[in-house]
Coordinates of C-alpha atoms in Angstrom, one line a residue:
X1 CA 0.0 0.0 0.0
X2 CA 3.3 2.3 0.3
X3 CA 2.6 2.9 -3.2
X4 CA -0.8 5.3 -2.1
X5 CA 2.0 7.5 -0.5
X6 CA 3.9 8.2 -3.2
X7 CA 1.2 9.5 -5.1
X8 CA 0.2 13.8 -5.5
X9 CA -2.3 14.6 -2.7
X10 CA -5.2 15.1 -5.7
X11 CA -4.3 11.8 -7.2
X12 CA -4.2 9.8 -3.6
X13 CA -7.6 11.6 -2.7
X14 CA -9.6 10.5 -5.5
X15 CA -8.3 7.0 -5.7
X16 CA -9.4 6.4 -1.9
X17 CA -12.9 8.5 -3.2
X18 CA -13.1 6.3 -5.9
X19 CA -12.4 2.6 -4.0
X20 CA -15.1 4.1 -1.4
X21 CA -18.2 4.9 -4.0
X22 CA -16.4 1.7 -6.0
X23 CA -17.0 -0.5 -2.9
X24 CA -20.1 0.9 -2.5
X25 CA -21.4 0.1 -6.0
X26 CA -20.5 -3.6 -5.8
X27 CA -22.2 -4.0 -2.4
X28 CA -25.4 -3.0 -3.6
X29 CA -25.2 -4.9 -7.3
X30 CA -24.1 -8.0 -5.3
X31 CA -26.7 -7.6 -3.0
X32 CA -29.2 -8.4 -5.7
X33 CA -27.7 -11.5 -7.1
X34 CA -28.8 -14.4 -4.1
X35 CA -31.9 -12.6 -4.0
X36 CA -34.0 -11.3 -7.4
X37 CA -34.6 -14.9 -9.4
X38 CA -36.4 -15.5 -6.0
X39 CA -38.1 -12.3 -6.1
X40 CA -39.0 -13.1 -10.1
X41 CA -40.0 -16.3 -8.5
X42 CA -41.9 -15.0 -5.6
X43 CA -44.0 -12.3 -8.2
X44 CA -45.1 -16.2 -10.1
X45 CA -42.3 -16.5 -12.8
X46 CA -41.3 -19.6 -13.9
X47 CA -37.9 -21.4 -14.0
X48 CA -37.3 -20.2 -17.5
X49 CA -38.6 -17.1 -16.8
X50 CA -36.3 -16.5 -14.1
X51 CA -33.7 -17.1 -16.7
X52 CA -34.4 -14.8 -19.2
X53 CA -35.3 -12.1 -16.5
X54 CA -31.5 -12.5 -15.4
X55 CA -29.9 -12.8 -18.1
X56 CA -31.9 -9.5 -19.5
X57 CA -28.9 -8.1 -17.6
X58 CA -26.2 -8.3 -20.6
X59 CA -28.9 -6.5 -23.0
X60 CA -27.9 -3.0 -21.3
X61 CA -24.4 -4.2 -20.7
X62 CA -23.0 -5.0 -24.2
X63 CA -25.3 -2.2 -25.9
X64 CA -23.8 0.1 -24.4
X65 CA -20.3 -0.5 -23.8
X66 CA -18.8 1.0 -26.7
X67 CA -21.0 4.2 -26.7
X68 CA -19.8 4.7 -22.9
X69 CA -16.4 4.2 -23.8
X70 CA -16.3 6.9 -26.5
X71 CA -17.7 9.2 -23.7
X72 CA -15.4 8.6 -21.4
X73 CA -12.9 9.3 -23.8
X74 CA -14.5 12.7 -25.2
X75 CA -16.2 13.8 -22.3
X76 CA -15.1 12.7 -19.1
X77 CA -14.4 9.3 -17.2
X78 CA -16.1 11.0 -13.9
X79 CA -19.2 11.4 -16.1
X80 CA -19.6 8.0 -16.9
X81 CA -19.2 6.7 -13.7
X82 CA -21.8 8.8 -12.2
X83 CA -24.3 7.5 -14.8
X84 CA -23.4 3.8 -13.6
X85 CA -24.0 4.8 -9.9
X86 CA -27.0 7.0 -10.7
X87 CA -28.6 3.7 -13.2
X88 CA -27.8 1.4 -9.6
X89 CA -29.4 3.6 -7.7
X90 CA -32.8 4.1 -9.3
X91 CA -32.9 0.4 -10.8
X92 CA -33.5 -1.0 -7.5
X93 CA -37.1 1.1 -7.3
X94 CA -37.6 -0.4 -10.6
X95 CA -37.9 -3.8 -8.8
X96 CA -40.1 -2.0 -5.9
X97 CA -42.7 -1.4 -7.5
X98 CA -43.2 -3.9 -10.5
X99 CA -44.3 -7.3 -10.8
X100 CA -44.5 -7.9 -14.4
X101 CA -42.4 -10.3 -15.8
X102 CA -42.1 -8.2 -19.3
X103 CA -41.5 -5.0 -17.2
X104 CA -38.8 -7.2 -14.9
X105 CA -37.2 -8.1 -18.4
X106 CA -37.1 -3.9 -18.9
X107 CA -35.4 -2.9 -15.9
X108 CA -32.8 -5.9 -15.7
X109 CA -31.9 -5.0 -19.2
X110 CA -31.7 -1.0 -18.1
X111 CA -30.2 -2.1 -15.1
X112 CA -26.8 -3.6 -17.2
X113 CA -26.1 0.0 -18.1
X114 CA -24.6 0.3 -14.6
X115 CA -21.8 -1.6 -14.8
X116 CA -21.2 -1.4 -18.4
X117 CA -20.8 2.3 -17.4
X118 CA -19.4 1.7 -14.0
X119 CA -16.8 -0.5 -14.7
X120 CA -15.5 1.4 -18.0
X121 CA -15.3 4.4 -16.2
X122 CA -13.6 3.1 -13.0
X123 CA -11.2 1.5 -15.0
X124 CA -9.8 4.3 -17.5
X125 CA -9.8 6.7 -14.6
X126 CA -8.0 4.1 -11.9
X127 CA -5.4 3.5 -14.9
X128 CA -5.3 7.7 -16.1
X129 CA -4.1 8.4 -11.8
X130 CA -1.8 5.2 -12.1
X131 CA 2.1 6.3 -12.6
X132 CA 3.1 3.8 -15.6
X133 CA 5.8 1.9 -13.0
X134 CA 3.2 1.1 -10.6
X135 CA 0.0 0.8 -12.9
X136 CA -0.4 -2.8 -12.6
X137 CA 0.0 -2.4 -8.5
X138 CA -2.5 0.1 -8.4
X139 CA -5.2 -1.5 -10.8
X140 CA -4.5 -4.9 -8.4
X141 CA -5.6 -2.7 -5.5
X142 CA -8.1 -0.7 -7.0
X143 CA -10.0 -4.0 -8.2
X144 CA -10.4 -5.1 -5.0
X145 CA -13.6 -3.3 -4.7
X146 CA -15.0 -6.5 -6.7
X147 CA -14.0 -9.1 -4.8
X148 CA -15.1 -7.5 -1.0
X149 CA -18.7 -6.0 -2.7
X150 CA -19.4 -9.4 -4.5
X151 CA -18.9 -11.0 -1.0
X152 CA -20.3 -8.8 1.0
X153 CA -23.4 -7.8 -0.6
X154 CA -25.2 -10.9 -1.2
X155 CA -24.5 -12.0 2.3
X156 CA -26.2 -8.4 3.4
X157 CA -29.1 -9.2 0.9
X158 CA -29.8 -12.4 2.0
X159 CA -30.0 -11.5 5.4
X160 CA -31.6 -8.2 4.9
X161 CA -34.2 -10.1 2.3
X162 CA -35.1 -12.9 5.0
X163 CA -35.6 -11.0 8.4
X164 CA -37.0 -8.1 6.2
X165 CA -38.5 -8.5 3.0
X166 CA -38.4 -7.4 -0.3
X167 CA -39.0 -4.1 0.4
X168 CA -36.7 -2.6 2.7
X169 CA -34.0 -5.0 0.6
X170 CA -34.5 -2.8 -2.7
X171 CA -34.9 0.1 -0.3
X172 CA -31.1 -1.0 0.9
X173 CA -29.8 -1.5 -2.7
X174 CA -30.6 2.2 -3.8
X175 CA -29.7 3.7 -0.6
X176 CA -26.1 1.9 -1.2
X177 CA -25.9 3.3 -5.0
X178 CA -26.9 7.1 -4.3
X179 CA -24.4 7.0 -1.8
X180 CA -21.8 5.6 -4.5
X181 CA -23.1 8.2 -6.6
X182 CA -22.6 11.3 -4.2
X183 CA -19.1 9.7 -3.7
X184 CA -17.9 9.9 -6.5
X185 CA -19.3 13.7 -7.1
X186 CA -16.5 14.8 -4.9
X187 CA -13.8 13.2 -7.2
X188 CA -12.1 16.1 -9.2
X189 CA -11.4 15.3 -12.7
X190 CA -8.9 17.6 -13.9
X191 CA -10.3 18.9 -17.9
X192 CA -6.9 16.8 -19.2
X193 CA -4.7 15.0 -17.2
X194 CA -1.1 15.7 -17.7
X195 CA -0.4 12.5 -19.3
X196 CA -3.1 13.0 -22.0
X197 CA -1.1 16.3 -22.5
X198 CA 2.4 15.3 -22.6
X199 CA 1.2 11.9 -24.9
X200 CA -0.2 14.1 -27.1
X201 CA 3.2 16.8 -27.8
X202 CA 5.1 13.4 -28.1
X203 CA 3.0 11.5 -30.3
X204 CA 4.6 8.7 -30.2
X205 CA 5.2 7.5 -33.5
X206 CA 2.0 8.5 -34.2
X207 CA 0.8 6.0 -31.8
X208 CA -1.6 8.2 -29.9
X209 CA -3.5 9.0 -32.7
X210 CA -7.0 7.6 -31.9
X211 CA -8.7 4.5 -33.4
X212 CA -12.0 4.0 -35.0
X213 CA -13.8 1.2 -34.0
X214 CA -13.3 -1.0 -36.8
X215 CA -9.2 -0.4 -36.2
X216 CA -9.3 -1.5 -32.5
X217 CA -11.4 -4.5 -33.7
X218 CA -8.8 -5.6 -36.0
X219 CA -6.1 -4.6 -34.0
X220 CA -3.6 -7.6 -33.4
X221 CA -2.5 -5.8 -30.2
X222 CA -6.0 -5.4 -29.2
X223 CA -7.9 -8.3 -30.5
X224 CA -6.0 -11.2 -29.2
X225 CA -6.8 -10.3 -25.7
X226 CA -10.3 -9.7 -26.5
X227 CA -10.0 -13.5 -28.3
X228 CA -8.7 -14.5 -25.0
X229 CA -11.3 -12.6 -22.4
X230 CA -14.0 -14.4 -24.9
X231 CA -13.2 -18.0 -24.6
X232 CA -12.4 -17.8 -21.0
X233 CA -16.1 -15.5 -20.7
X234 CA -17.6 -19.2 -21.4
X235 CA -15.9 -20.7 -19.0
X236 CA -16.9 -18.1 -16.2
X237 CA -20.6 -17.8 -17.3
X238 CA -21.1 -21.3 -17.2
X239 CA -19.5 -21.6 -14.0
X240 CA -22.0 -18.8 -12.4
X241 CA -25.0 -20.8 -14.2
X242 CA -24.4 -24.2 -13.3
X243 CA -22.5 -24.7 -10.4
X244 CA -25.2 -24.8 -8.4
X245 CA -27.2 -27.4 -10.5
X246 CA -24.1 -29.8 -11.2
X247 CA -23.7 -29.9 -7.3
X248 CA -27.5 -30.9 -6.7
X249 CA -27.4 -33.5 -9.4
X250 CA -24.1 -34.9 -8.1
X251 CA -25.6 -35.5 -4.8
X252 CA -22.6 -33.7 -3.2
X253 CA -23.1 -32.5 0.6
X254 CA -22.0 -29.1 -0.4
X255 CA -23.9 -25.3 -0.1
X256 CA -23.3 -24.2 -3.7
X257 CA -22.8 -20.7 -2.4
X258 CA -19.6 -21.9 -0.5
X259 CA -18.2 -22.6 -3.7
X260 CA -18.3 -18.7 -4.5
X261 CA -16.8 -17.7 -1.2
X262 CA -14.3 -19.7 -2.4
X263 CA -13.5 -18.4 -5.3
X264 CA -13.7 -14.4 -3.9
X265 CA -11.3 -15.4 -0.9
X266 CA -9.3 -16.6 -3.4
X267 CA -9.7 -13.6 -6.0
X268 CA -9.4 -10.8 -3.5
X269 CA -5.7 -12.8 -2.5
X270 CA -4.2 -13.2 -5.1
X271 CA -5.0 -8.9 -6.2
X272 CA -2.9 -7.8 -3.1
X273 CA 0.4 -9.4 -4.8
X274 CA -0.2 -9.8 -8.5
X275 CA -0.2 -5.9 -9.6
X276 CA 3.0 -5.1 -8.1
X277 CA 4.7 -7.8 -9.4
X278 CA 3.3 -7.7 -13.0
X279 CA 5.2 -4.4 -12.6
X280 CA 8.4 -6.1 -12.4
X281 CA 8.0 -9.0 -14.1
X282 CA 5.3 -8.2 -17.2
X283 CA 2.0 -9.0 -17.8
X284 CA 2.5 -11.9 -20.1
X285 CA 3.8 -14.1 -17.5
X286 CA 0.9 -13.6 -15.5
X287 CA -1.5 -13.8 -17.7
X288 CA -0.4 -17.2 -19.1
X289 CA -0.6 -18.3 -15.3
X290 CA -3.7 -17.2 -15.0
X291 CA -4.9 -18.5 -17.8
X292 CA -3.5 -22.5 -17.0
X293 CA -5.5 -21.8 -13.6
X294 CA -8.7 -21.3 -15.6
X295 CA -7.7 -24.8 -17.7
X296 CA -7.0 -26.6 -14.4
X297 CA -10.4 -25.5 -12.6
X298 CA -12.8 -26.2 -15.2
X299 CA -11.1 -30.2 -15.9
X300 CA -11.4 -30.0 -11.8
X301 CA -15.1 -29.5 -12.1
X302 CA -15.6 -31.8 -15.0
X303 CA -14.0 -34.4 -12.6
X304 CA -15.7 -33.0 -9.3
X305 CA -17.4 -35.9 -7.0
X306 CA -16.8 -34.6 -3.9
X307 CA -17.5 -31.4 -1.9
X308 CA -13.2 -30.6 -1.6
X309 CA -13.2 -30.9 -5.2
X310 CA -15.4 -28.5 -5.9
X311 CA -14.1 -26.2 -3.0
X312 CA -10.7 -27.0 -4.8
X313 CA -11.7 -26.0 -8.3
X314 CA -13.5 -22.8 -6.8
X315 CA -10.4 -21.4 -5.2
X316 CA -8.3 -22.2 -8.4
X317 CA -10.8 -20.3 -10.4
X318 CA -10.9 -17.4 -8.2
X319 CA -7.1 -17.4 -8.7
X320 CA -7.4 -16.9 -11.9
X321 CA -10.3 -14.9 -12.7
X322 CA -8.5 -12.7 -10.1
X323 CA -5.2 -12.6 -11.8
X324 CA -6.7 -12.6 -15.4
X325 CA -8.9 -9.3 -14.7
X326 CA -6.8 -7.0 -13.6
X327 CA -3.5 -8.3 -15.7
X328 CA -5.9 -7.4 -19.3
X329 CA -6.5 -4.4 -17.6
X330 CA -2.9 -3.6 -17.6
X331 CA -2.3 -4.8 -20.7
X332 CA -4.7 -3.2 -23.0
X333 CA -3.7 0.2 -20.9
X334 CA 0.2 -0.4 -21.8
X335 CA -1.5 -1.0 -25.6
X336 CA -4.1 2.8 -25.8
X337 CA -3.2 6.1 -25.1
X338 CA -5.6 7.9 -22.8
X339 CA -7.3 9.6 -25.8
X340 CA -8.8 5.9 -26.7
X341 CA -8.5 3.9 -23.7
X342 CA -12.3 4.3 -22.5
X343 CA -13.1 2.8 -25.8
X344 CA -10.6 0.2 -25.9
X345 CA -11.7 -0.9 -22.3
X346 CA -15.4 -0.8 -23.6
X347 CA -14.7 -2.8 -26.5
X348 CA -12.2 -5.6 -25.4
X349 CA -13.9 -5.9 -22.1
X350 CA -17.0 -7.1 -23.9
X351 CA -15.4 -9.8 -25.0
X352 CA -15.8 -11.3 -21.4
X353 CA -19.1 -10.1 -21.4
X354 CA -19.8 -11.9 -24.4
X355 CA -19.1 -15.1 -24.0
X356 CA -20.4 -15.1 -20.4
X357 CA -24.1 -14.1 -21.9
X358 CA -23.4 -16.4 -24.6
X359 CA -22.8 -19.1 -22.3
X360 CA -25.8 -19.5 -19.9
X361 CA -28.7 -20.3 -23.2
X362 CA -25.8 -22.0 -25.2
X363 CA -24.7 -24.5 -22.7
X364 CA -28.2 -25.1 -21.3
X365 CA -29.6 -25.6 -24.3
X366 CA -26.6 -28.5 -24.3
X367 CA -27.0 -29.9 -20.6
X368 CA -29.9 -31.9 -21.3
X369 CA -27.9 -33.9 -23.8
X370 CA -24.5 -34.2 -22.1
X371 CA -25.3 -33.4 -18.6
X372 CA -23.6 -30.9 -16.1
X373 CA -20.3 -32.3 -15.9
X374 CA -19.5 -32.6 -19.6
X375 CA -20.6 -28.5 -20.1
X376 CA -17.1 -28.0 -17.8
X377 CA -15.4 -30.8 -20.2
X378 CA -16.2 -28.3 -23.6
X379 CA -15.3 -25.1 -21.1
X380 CA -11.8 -26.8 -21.0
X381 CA -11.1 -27.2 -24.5
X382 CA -12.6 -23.5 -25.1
X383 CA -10.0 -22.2 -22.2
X384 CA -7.6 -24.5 -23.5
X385 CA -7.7 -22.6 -26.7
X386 CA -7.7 -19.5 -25.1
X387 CA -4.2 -20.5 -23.7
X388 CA -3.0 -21.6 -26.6
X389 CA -3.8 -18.3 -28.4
X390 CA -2.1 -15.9 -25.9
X391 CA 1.3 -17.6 -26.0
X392 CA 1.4 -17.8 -29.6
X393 CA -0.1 -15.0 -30.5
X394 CA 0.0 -12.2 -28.2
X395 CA 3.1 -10.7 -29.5
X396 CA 4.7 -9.7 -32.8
X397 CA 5.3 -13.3 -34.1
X398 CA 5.7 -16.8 -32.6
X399 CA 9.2 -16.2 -31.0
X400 CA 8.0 -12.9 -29.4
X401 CA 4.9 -14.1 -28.2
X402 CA 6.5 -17.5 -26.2
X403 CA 9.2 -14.7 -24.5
X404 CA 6.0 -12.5 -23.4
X405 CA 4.3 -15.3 -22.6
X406 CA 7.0 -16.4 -20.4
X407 CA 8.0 -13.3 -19.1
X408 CA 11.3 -13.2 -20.6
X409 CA 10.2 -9.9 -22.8
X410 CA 9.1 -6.8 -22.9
X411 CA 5.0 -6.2 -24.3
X412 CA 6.4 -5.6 -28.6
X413 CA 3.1 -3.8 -28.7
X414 CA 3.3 -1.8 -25.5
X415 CA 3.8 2.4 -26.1
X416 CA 7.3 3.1 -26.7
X417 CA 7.9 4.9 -23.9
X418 CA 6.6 2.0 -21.5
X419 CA 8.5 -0.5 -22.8
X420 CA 11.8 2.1 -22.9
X421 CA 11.3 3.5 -19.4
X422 CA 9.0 0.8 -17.6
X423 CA 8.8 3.3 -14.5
X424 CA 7.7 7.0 -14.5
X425 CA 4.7 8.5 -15.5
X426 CA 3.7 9.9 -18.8

């Protein structure tokens, strides 16, 4: 945490602003998950209706990704993520007062808007305070918001939702995203930072010119980690969806939920350590680790029979997933100057979004056929490839992208002056 210290008053200030409204935010989103497909269920929707009522959520969420991206780029980061927390905070009324399935459907898909906004935000303005020495440190702090709000608010909304109701739950959830919101109203976003300045005298051979869509789409340096955050979005998506069921039809003595405790204890560890070290080491080598730990959870699961297996494969995952995040993060930051990089985060974040909203109707329409366990048998192959992509192809060419991989080079498609200096800010 030394590193908080070494930053200017301004920056330090709105970092700890910004991990306060950012804790905040998850608390109340994760204090909906344990608790709305009973409240769909409790208002007389079916199984399937539950479904579609949840997974309403990535409508909103990969809409409009890339359009909040290009805001936060031309208009402001702080903008953006006051939308996200002002979207959380009225959503939850939403809930309050409707009991239509069709209306449900509505609000879940306006309610992905907050952390397609949230998250794009947070990130371009966690990475735009970060000194480029210490960026992957910070981001590994900064992201712990995720891990302690996902844990903490669904076992506050299960609680709150059993000794109170409903009600005062949704009542809870907004009260917890307008206080995010007024947070992050005291965060002062300078018009231009002085690293969007300096990058733009430089120019960097003409590297800070911004991309269009279409060019960060066909971007070797940018689509191979979106390649990447898709295939292993399968795996995570099918692992939030069927967990739960595999473990009931195995017959295994085990509280689902304990399996996601499990994998945030294990996420929120391995974020303490990672960042700094990615500093010192690269991202590749990381990423690649965290990657192999995705491959070994989901063959864990296909082979589960036992509640330690399971508990095994969660903590594994968590490892990975926790490593994976904020290490792309990094990565596609080192990649986009700050004129693009709310865009870029928007774009090649949605790969993860993808394939997790893919996941859930693609693999359920397959379960019936193949059963639970086989669904973490095709998640292996897919994160297999995923693997298999990144060390051969995240670099220049072959030879380049085994060193990266390895961590015995430097990111070839990292800005000049990263890969030059390594420490110092822009």
């Amino acid at each position: 945490m030394k590193v908080f210290w070494t930053l200017e008053p301004p920056e330090r200030r709105n970092l700890l602003i910004l991990f306060a409204s950012g804790l905040l935010f998850w608390t109340c989103m994760g204090s909906l998950l344990p608790t709305l497909p009973l409240y769909v269920q409790h208002v007389g929707g079916t199984d399937r209706q539950v479904g579609i009522v949840m997974g309403a959520f990535a409508i909103g969420l990969l809409l409009f990704r890339p359009w909040l991206g290009k805001l936060a780029d031309r208009r402001s980061r702080k903008l953006v993520l006051l939308l996200g927390a002002f979207v959380a905070a009225i959503a939850p009324f939403g809930y309050l007062f409707v009991q239509s399935i069709p209306l449900l459907i509505a609000i879940r898909a306006f309610h992905g808007i907050a952390i397609a906004a949230f998250t794009t935000g947070y990130t371009a303005l966690v990475v735009d305070l970060s000194p480029i020495g210490q960026r992957g440190e910070l981001i590994g702090y900064m992201s712990l918001v995720t891990p302690i709000g996902i844990a903490l608010g669904p076992a506050i909304g299960g609680l709150l939702q059993a000794g109170a109701g409903y009600d005062r739950l949704f009542l809870f959830a907004a009260a917890l995203g307008i206080s995010s919101y007024f947070g992050l109203g005291l965060i002062k976003e300078a018009r231009k930072l002085k690293s969007q300045e300096r990058l733009e005298k430089l120019d960097i051979s003409g590297q800070a010119q911004v991309k269009s869509i279409w060019k960060i789409l066909t971007d070797p340096a940018l689509v191979i980690p979106s390649l990447v955050l898709l295939l292993v979005g399968f795996g995570f998506g099918a692992l939030s969806t069927f967990v739960p069921l595999y473990v009931a039809a195995a017959k295994v003595d085990l509280n689902a939920g304990w399996f996601y405790t499990a994998t945030a204890i294990s996420s929120f560890s391995v974020r303490v350590f990672i960042g700094r070290a990615s500093d010192r080491y690269g991202r590749g080598l990381f990423i690649t680790a965290s990657i192999l730990c995705y491959c070994v959870a989901m063959l864990m699961l296909w082979q589960a029979k036992s509640a330690i297996g399971f508990l095994l494969a969660g903590l594994i995952e968590g490892a990975g997933l926790g490593t994976l995040l904020p290490m792309m993060v990094a990565l596609l930051s080192d990649r986009s100057s700050p004129l693009e990089r709310g865009r870029v985060f928007a774009i090649c974040i949605s790969g993860f979004d993808l394939g997790a909203a893919i996941a859930a109707p693609a693999f359920g329409s397959l379960a019936q056929y193949i059963g639970y366990a086989n669904i973490f048998a095709v998640c292996t192959g897919l994160v297999t490839l995923a693997l298999l992509i990144f060390i051969t192809s995240g670099s220049k060419d072959l030879a380049h992208s085994l060193r990266f991989a390895l961590g015995q080079e430097k990111d070839m498609y990292a800005f000049q002056e990263i890969r030059s200096f390594g420490t110092g800010d822009i």
